[in-house]
PDB file of C-alpha atoms in Angstrom:
ATOM      1  CA  MET J   1       7.579 -54.216  42.180  1.00  0.00           C
ATOM      2  CA  ARG J   2       8.883 -56.693  44.752  1.00  0.00           C
ATOM      3  CA  ILE J   3       6.662 -59.927  44.041  1.00  0.00           C
ATOM      4  CA  GLY J   4       6.823 -62.809  46.386  1.00  0.00           C
ATOM      5  CA  LEU J   5       5.217 -66.011  44.785  1.00  0.00           C
ATOM      6  CA  LEU J   6       4.473 -68.942  47.682  1.00  0.00           C
ATOM      7  CA  GLY J   7       5.343 -72.291  45.782  1.00  0.00           C
ATOM      8  CA  THR J   8       8.038 -73.460  43.143  1.00  0.00           C
ATOM      9  CA  GLY J   9       5.812 -75.727  41.114  1.00  0.00           C
ATOM     10  CA  ASN J  10       5.078 -74.880  37.118  1.00  0.00           C
ATOM     11  CA  VAL J  11       2.608 -72.252  38.267  1.00  0.00           C
ATOM     12  CA  GLY J  12       4.896 -70.330  40.545  1.00  0.00           C
ATOM     13  CA  ARG J  13       8.155 -70.475  38.093  1.00  0.00           C
ATOM     14  CA  ALA J  14       6.096 -69.818  34.914  1.00  0.00           C
ATOM     15  CA  LEU J  15       4.746 -66.379  36.991  1.00  0.00           C
ATOM     16  CA  ALA J  16       7.887 -65.520  38.178  1.00  0.00           C
ATOM     17  CA  HIS J  17       9.693 -65.954  34.726  1.00  0.00           C
ATOM     18  CA  GLY J  18       6.878 -63.845  33.398  1.00  0.00           C
ATOM     19  CA  TRP J  19       7.328 -61.013  35.885  1.00  0.00           C
ATOM     20  CA  ARG J  20      11.196 -61.216  35.873  1.00  0.00           C
ATOM     21  CA  ALA J  21      10.693 -60.604  32.268  1.00  0.00           C
ATOM     22  CA  ALA J  22       8.381 -57.278  32.724  1.00  0.00           C
ATOM     23  CA  GLY J  23      11.061 -56.015  34.625  1.00  0.00           C
ATOM     24  CA  HIS J  24       9.805 -56.980  38.335  1.00  0.00           C
ATOM     25  CA  ASP J  25      11.807 -57.969  41.311  1.00  0.00           C
ATOM     26  CA  VAL J  26      10.637 -61.855  42.020  1.00  0.00           C
ATOM     27  CA  LEU J  27      11.449 -64.364  44.730  1.00  0.00           C
ATOM     28  CA  LEU J  28       9.776 -67.381  44.903  1.00  0.00           C
ATOM     29  CA  GLY J  29       9.090 -68.721  48.622  1.00  0.00           C
ATOM     30  CA  SER J  30       9.488 -72.635  49.537  1.00  0.00           C
ATOM     31  CA  ARG J  31       9.082 -74.858  52.804  1.00  0.00           C
ATOM     32  CA  ARG J  32      12.711 -76.215  51.695  1.00  0.00           C
ATOM     33  CA  PRO J  33      14.533 -73.582  49.934  1.00  0.00           C
ATOM     34  CA  ALA J  34      17.617 -75.512  50.128  1.00  0.00           C
ATOM     35  CA  ASP J  35      16.100 -78.164  48.116  1.00  0.00           C
ATOM     36  CA  ARG J  36      15.200 -75.662  44.891  1.00  0.00           C
ATOM     37  CA  THR J  37      18.244 -74.294  44.072  1.00  0.00           C
ATOM     38  CA  ASP J  38      18.346 -75.808  40.545  1.00  0.00           C
ATOM     39  CA  ILE J  39      15.226 -73.887  39.081  1.00  0.00           C
ATOM     40  CA  GLY J  40      17.308 -70.777  37.703  1.00  0.00           C
ATOM     41  CA  LEU J  41      15.107 -68.406  40.010  1.00  0.00           C
ATOM     42  CA  PRO J  42      15.889 -66.736  43.690  1.00  0.00           C
ATOM     43  CA  VAL J  43      14.316 -69.173  46.055  1.00  0.00           C
ATOM     44  CA  ALA J  44      13.927 -68.355  49.756  1.00  0.00           C
ATOM     45  CA  GLY J  45      11.882 -69.378  53.018  1.00  0.00           C
ATOM     46  CA  LEU J  46       7.924 -68.802  53.071  1.00  0.00           C
ATOM     47  CA  SER J  47       8.695 -65.722  55.608  1.00  0.00           C
ATOM     48  CA  GLU J  48      11.526 -64.272  54.226  1.00  0.00           C
ATOM     49  CA  THR J  49       9.211 -64.043  50.795  1.00  0.00           C
ATOM     50  CA  ALA J  50       6.411 -62.639  52.556  1.00  0.00           C
ATOM     51  CA  ALA J  51       8.743 -59.979  54.266  1.00  0.00           C
ATOM     52  CA  HIS J  52      10.185 -59.339  50.592  1.00  0.00           C
ATOM     53  CA  ALA J  53       6.818 -58.970  49.230  1.00  0.00           C
ATOM     54  CA  GLU J  54       4.794 -55.694  47.838  1.00  0.00           C
ATOM     55  CA  VAL J  55       2.374 -58.156  46.375  1.00  0.00           C
ATOM     56  CA  LEU J  56       2.261 -61.907  47.261  1.00  0.00           C
ATOM     57  CA  VAL J  57       0.971 -64.649  44.751  1.00  0.00           C
ATOM     58  CA  ASN J  58      -0.469 -67.846  46.114  1.00  0.00           C
ATOM     59  CA  ALA J  59       0.806 -70.724  43.983  1.00  0.00           C
ATOM     60  CA  THR J  60       0.455 -73.578  46.242  1.00  0.00           C
ATOM     61  CA  PRO J  61      -1.942 -76.300  45.760  1.00  0.00           C
ATOM     62  CA  GLY J  62      -5.363 -75.365  46.885  1.00  0.00           C
ATOM     63  CA  THR J  63      -5.834 -78.171  49.512  1.00  0.00           C
ATOM     64  CA  VAL J  64      -2.902 -76.709  51.737  1.00  0.00           C
ATOM     65  CA  SER J  65      -2.880 -72.971  50.948  1.00  0.00           C
ATOM     66  CA  VAL J  66      -4.487 -71.869  54.083  1.00  0.00           C
ATOM     67  CA  GLU J  67      -2.321 -74.259  56.377  1.00  0.00           C
ATOM     68  CA  LEU J  68       0.949 -72.866  54.634  1.00  0.00           C
ATOM     69  CA  LEU J  69      -0.423 -69.333  54.672  1.00  0.00           C
ATOM     70  CA  ARG J  70      -0.793 -69.851  58.770  1.00  0.00           C
ATOM     71  CA  SER J  71       2.503 -71.145  58.994  1.00  0.00           C
ATOM     72  CA  ILE J  72       3.900 -67.410  57.851  1.00  0.00           C
ATOM     73  CA  GLY J  73       1.433 -65.838  60.240  1.00  0.00           C
ATOM     74  CA  ALA J  74      -1.522 -63.134  59.718  1.00  0.00           C
ATOM     75  CA  PRO J  75       0.641 -60.683  60.819  1.00  0.00           C
ATOM     76  CA  ALA J  76       3.247 -60.774  58.371  1.00  0.00           C
ATOM     77  CA  LEU J  77       0.545 -60.652  55.735  1.00  0.00           C
ATOM     78  CA  ALA J  78      -1.325 -57.933  57.114  1.00  0.00           C
ATOM     79  CA  GLY J  79      -1.734 -54.797  54.257  1.00  0.00           C
ATOM     80  CA  THR J  80      -0.003 -57.071  51.494  1.00  0.00           C
ATOM     81  CA  PRO J  81      -2.345 -57.768  48.451  1.00  0.00           C
ATOM     82  CA  LEU J  82      -2.071 -61.762  47.910  1.00  0.00           C
ATOM     83  CA  ILE J  83      -3.100 -62.778  44.428  1.00  0.00           C
ATOM     84  CA  ASP J  84      -4.835 -66.232  44.712  1.00  0.00           C
ATOM     85  CA  VAL J  85      -4.321 -68.498  41.868  1.00  0.00           C
ATOM     86  CA  GLY J  86      -4.842 -71.873  43.412  1.00  0.00           C
ATOM     87  CA  VAL J  87      -7.554 -74.481  43.042  1.00  0.00           C
ATOM     88  CA  GLY J  88      -8.616 -77.060  45.520  1.00  0.00           C
ATOM     89  CA  LEU J  89      -8.503 -80.261  43.636  1.00  0.00           C
ATOM     90  CA  SER J  90      -8.666 -84.211  44.616  1.00  0.00           C
ATOM     91  CA  ASP J  91      -5.324 -86.169  43.519  1.00  0.00           C
ATOM     92  CA  ASP J  92      -7.616 -87.743  40.805  1.00  0.00           C
ATOM     93  CA  PHE J  93      -9.198 -84.170  39.790  1.00  0.00           C
ATOM     94  CA  THR J  94     -12.701 -85.336  39.882  1.00  0.00           C
ATOM     95  CA  GLU J  95     -13.644 -83.544  43.083  1.00  0.00           C
ATOM     96  CA  LEU J  96     -13.103 -79.605  44.843  1.00  0.00           C
ATOM     97  CA  SER J  97     -11.984 -79.455  48.153  1.00  0.00           C
ATOM     98  CA  HIS J  98     -14.254 -76.105  48.338  1.00  0.00           C
ATOM     99  CA  PRO J  99     -17.579 -77.408  46.887  1.00  0.00           C
ATOM    100  CA  ASN J 100     -19.284 -74.848  48.936  1.00  0.00           C
ATOM    101  CA  SER J 101     -17.173 -72.223  48.972  1.00  0.00           C
ATOM    102  CA  SER J 102     -13.836 -71.499  47.438  1.00  0.00           C
ATOM    103  CA  LEU J 103     -10.231 -71.212  48.587  1.00  0.00           C
ATOM    104  CA  ALA J 104     -10.054 -67.500  48.009  1.00  0.00           C
ATOM    105  CA  GLU J 105     -12.902 -66.868  50.393  1.00  0.00           C
ATOM    106  CA  GLN J 106     -11.438 -69.296  52.970  1.00  0.00           C
ATOM    107  CA  ILE J 107      -8.006 -67.407  52.674  1.00  0.00           C
ATOM    108  CA  GLN J 108     -10.104 -63.966  53.006  1.00  0.00           C
ATOM    109  CA  GLU J 109     -11.918 -65.328  55.969  1.00  0.00           C
ATOM    110  CA  ALA J 110      -8.857 -66.495  57.458  1.00  0.00           C
ATOM    111  CA  PHE J 111      -6.767 -63.327  56.789  1.00  0.00           C
ATOM    112  CA  PRO J 112      -8.994 -60.259  56.827  1.00  0.00           C
ATOM    113  CA  LEU J 113      -6.186 -57.729  56.858  1.00  0.00           C
ATOM    114  CA  THR J 114      -5.079 -58.910  53.475  1.00  0.00           C
ATOM    115  CA  PRO J 115      -6.671 -58.181  50.288  1.00  0.00           C
ATOM    116  CA  VAL J 116      -7.233 -61.211  48.518  1.00  0.00           C
ATOM    117  CA  VAL J 117      -7.773 -61.287  44.512  1.00  0.00           C
ATOM    118  CA  LYS J 118      -8.823 -64.423  42.496  1.00  0.00           C
ATOM    119  CA  THR J 119      -7.260 -64.627  39.014  1.00  0.00           C
ATOM    120  CA  LEU J 120      -5.623 -66.782  36.355  1.00  0.00           C
ATOM    121  CA  CYS J 121      -6.977 -70.350  38.011  1.00  0.00           C
ATOM    122  CA  THR J 122      -8.981 -71.000  34.610  1.00  0.00           C
ATOM    123  CA  MET J 123      -5.919 -72.077  32.344  1.00  0.00           C
ATOM    124  CA  ASP J 124      -2.989 -73.756  32.561  1.00  0.00           C
ATOM    125  CA  SER J 125       0.257 -72.074  33.279  1.00  0.00           C
ATOM    126  CA  THR J 126       1.582 -71.567  29.695  1.00  0.00           C
ATOM    127  CA  VAL J 127      -1.378 -69.811  28.867  1.00  0.00           C
ATOM    128  CA  MET J 128      -0.972 -67.449  32.016  1.00  0.00           C
ATOM    129  CA  THR J 129       2.125 -66.015  30.463  1.00  0.00           C
ATOM    130  CA  ALA J 130       1.514 -66.127  27.105  1.00  0.00           C
ATOM    131  CA  PRO J 131      -1.791 -65.385  26.112  1.00  0.00           C
ATOM    132  CA  ASP J 132      -0.843 -64.284  22.972  1.00  0.00           C
ATOM    133  CA  GLY J 133       0.147 -67.854  22.001  1.00  0.00           C
ATOM    134  CA  LEU J 134      -3.691 -68.632  21.434  1.00  0.00           C
ATOM    135  CA  ASP J 135      -5.402 -68.471  18.102  1.00  0.00           C
ATOM    136  CA  GLY J 136      -7.142 -65.114  19.253  1.00  0.00           C
ATOM    137  CA  PRO J 137      -7.815 -62.885  22.505  1.00  0.00           C
ATOM    138  CA  SER J 138      -9.503 -64.599  25.559  1.00  0.00           C
ATOM    139  CA  THR J 139     -10.542 -64.018  29.058  1.00  0.00           C
ATOM    140  CA  VAL J 140      -9.179 -63.539  32.241  1.00  0.00           C
ATOM    141  CA  PHE J 141     -11.255 -63.021  35.553  1.00  0.00           C
ATOM    142  CA  LEU J 142     -10.523 -61.224  38.693  1.00  0.00           C
ATOM    143  CA  SER J 143     -12.499 -61.393  41.820  1.00  0.00           C
ATOM    144  CA  GLY J 144     -11.873 -59.777  45.193  1.00  0.00           C
ATOM    145  CA  ASP J 145     -13.553 -56.892  47.768  1.00  0.00           C
ATOM    146  CA  ASP J 146     -10.393 -54.659  47.668  1.00  0.00           C
ATOM    147  CA  ALA J 147     -10.680 -52.202  44.537  1.00  0.00           C
ATOM    148  CA  ASP J 148      -7.077 -51.175  45.082  1.00  0.00           C
ATOM    149  CA  ALA J 149      -5.915 -54.828  45.015  1.00  0.00           C
ATOM    150  CA  LYS J 150      -7.916 -55.441  41.713  1.00  0.00           C
ATOM    151  CA  ARG J 151      -6.272 -52.470  40.118  1.00  0.00           C
ATOM    152  CA  THR J 152      -2.662 -53.626  41.092  1.00  0.00           C
ATOM    153  CA  THR J 153      -3.698 -56.840  39.497  1.00  0.00           C
ATOM    154  CA  GLY J 154      -4.921 -55.776  36.565  1.00  0.00           C
ATOM    155  CA  ARG J 155      -1.631 -54.064  36.114  1.00  0.00           C
ATOM    156  CA  LEU J 156       0.479 -56.936  36.816  1.00  0.00           C
ATOM    157  CA  LEU J 157      -2.012 -58.925  34.351  1.00  0.00           C
ATOM    158  CA  THR J 158      -1.349 -56.467  31.828  1.00  0.00           C
ATOM    159  CA  ASP J 159       2.491 -57.218  32.183  1.00  0.00           C
ATOM    160  CA  LEU J 160       1.615 -61.054  31.625  1.00  0.00           C
ATOM    161  CA  GLY J 161       0.362 -60.117  28.233  1.00  0.00           C
ATOM    162  CA  TRP J 162      -3.257 -59.589  29.548  1.00  0.00           C
ATOM    163  CA  PRO J 163      -4.781 -56.206  28.199  1.00  0.00           C
ATOM    164  CA  PRO J 164      -7.087 -54.606  30.019  1.00  0.00           C
ATOM    165  CA  SER J 165      -9.783 -55.612  27.120  1.00  0.00           C
ATOM    166  CA  SER J 166      -9.180 -59.124  27.900  1.00  0.00           C
ATOM    167  CA  GLN J 167      -9.777 -58.759  32.205  1.00  0.00           C
ATOM    168  CA  LEU J 168     -13.361 -59.286  33.549  1.00  0.00           C
ATOM    169  CA  ASP J 169     -13.634 -58.283  36.752  1.00  0.00           C
ATOM    170  CA  MET J 170     -16.363 -60.304  38.337  1.00  0.00           C
ATOM    171  CA  GLY J 171     -17.311 -58.514  41.015  1.00  0.00           C
ATOM    172  CA  GLY J 172     -16.488 -59.684  45.153  1.00  0.00           C
ATOM    173  CA  ILE J 173     -14.726 -62.555  46.483  1.00  0.00           C
ATOM    174  CA  THR J 174     -17.586 -65.029  46.415  1.00  0.00           C
ATOM    175  CA  THR J 175     -17.587 -64.637  42.455  1.00  0.00           C
ATOM    176  CA  SER J 176     -14.616 -66.657  42.887  1.00  0.00           C
ATOM    177  CA  ARG J 177     -16.190 -69.647  43.358  1.00  0.00           C
ATOM    178  CA  GLY J 178     -17.351 -69.927  39.733  1.00  0.00           C
ATOM    179  CA  GLN J 179     -13.382 -69.381  38.626  1.00  0.00           C
ATOM    180  CA  GLU J 180     -12.447 -72.454  40.832  1.00  0.00           C
ATOM    181  CA  HIS J 181     -15.035 -74.470  39.993  1.00  0.00           C
ATOM    182  CA  PHE J 182     -14.285 -74.376  36.206  1.00  0.00           C
ATOM    183  CA  ALA J 183     -11.477 -76.485  37.195  1.00  0.00           C
ATOM    184  CA  LEU J 184     -13.917 -79.322  36.617  1.00  0.00           C
ATOM    185  CA  LEU J 185     -15.169 -78.285  33.115  1.00  0.00           C
ATOM    186  CA  PHE J 186     -11.444 -77.427  32.340  1.00  0.00           C
ATOM    187  CA  MET J 187     -10.479 -81.221  32.799  1.00  0.00           C
ATOM    188  CA  GLY J 188     -13.235 -82.166  30.504  1.00  0.00           C
ATOM    189  CA  ILE J 189     -12.490 -79.738  28.058  1.00  0.00           C
ATOM    190  CA  ALA J 190      -8.815 -80.849  28.523  1.00  0.00           C
ATOM    191  CA  GLY J 191      -9.849 -84.609  27.988  1.00  0.00           C
ATOM    192  CA  GLY J 192     -12.034 -83.971  24.932  1.00  0.00           C
ATOM    193  CA  LEU J 193      -9.304 -81.954  23.023  1.00  0.00           C
ATOM    194  CA  GLY J 194      -6.290 -83.847  24.377  1.00  0.00           C
ATOM    195  CA  ALA J 195      -4.238 -81.055  25.365  1.00  0.00           C
ATOM    196  CA  HIS J 196      -4.375 -78.247  28.320  1.00  0.00           C
ATOM    197  CA  THR J 197      -2.948 -75.365  26.676  1.00  0.00           C
ATOM    198  CA  PHE J 198      -6.341 -73.390  26.183  1.00  0.00           C
ATOM    199  CA  ASN J 199      -8.690 -70.722  27.196  1.00  0.00           C
ATOM    200  CA  ILE J 200     -12.234 -69.364  27.096  1.00  0.00           C
ATOM    201  CA  LYS J 201     -13.320 -65.943  25.838  1.00  0.00           C
ATOM    202  CA  VAL J 202     -16.496 -64.352  26.771  1.00  0.00           C
ATOM    203  CA  VAL J 203     -18.585 -63.388  24.202  1.00  0.00           C
ATOM    204  CA  THR J 204     -21.267 -60.595  24.020  1.00  0.00           C
ATOM    205  CA  LEU J 205     -23.875 -59.379  21.764  1.00  0.00           C
ATOM    206  CA  PRO J 206     -22.536 -56.772  19.224  1.00  0.00           C
ATOM    207  CA  SER J 207     -22.366 -53.351  20.077  1.00  0.00           C
ATOM    208  CA  ALA J 208     -25.426 -51.201  19.207  1.00  0.00           C
TER     209      ALA J 208
END
């Protein structure tokens, strides 16, 4: 697939490398593409990246994501599934910018013709693309209102190493609040461990 990734930070680059290794055509989008020619991946402007993509990925800081997407324009985003991995956090990582909502909900509300799927925001970029590097299987979550967009996202997650058995569909876009609000617990766990490379696993009762 043609995947356009908005954002050229650690997350955008990690996902781009992961999907390119799986055979996908990736393009990173930047507001200043001329300044990002040294990252070893194709980079273009935001609008060009959106036009290129069959699937878009928001890997921009959650505090500016909606503004950045508005700069591309709703018509350019209409009908294109958008995988949102962003979280809005304060500079000191102690407060959420969407405390009574979620970034994914804000994006879906601003762009009603763009099916939004929230995923991959409960882990760091290393785990996103190498889940088998952990000591056992773990869980990745999906939230969104569009079933087709979630199926597409699920296939792309599988290409990153997340088998269907590790994917948990939590329901509609409002459930993305739980994913994003986990960021505060994530920071606490990271402080306790002294490391950011970990993930959680949903454990249920044994099958009858």
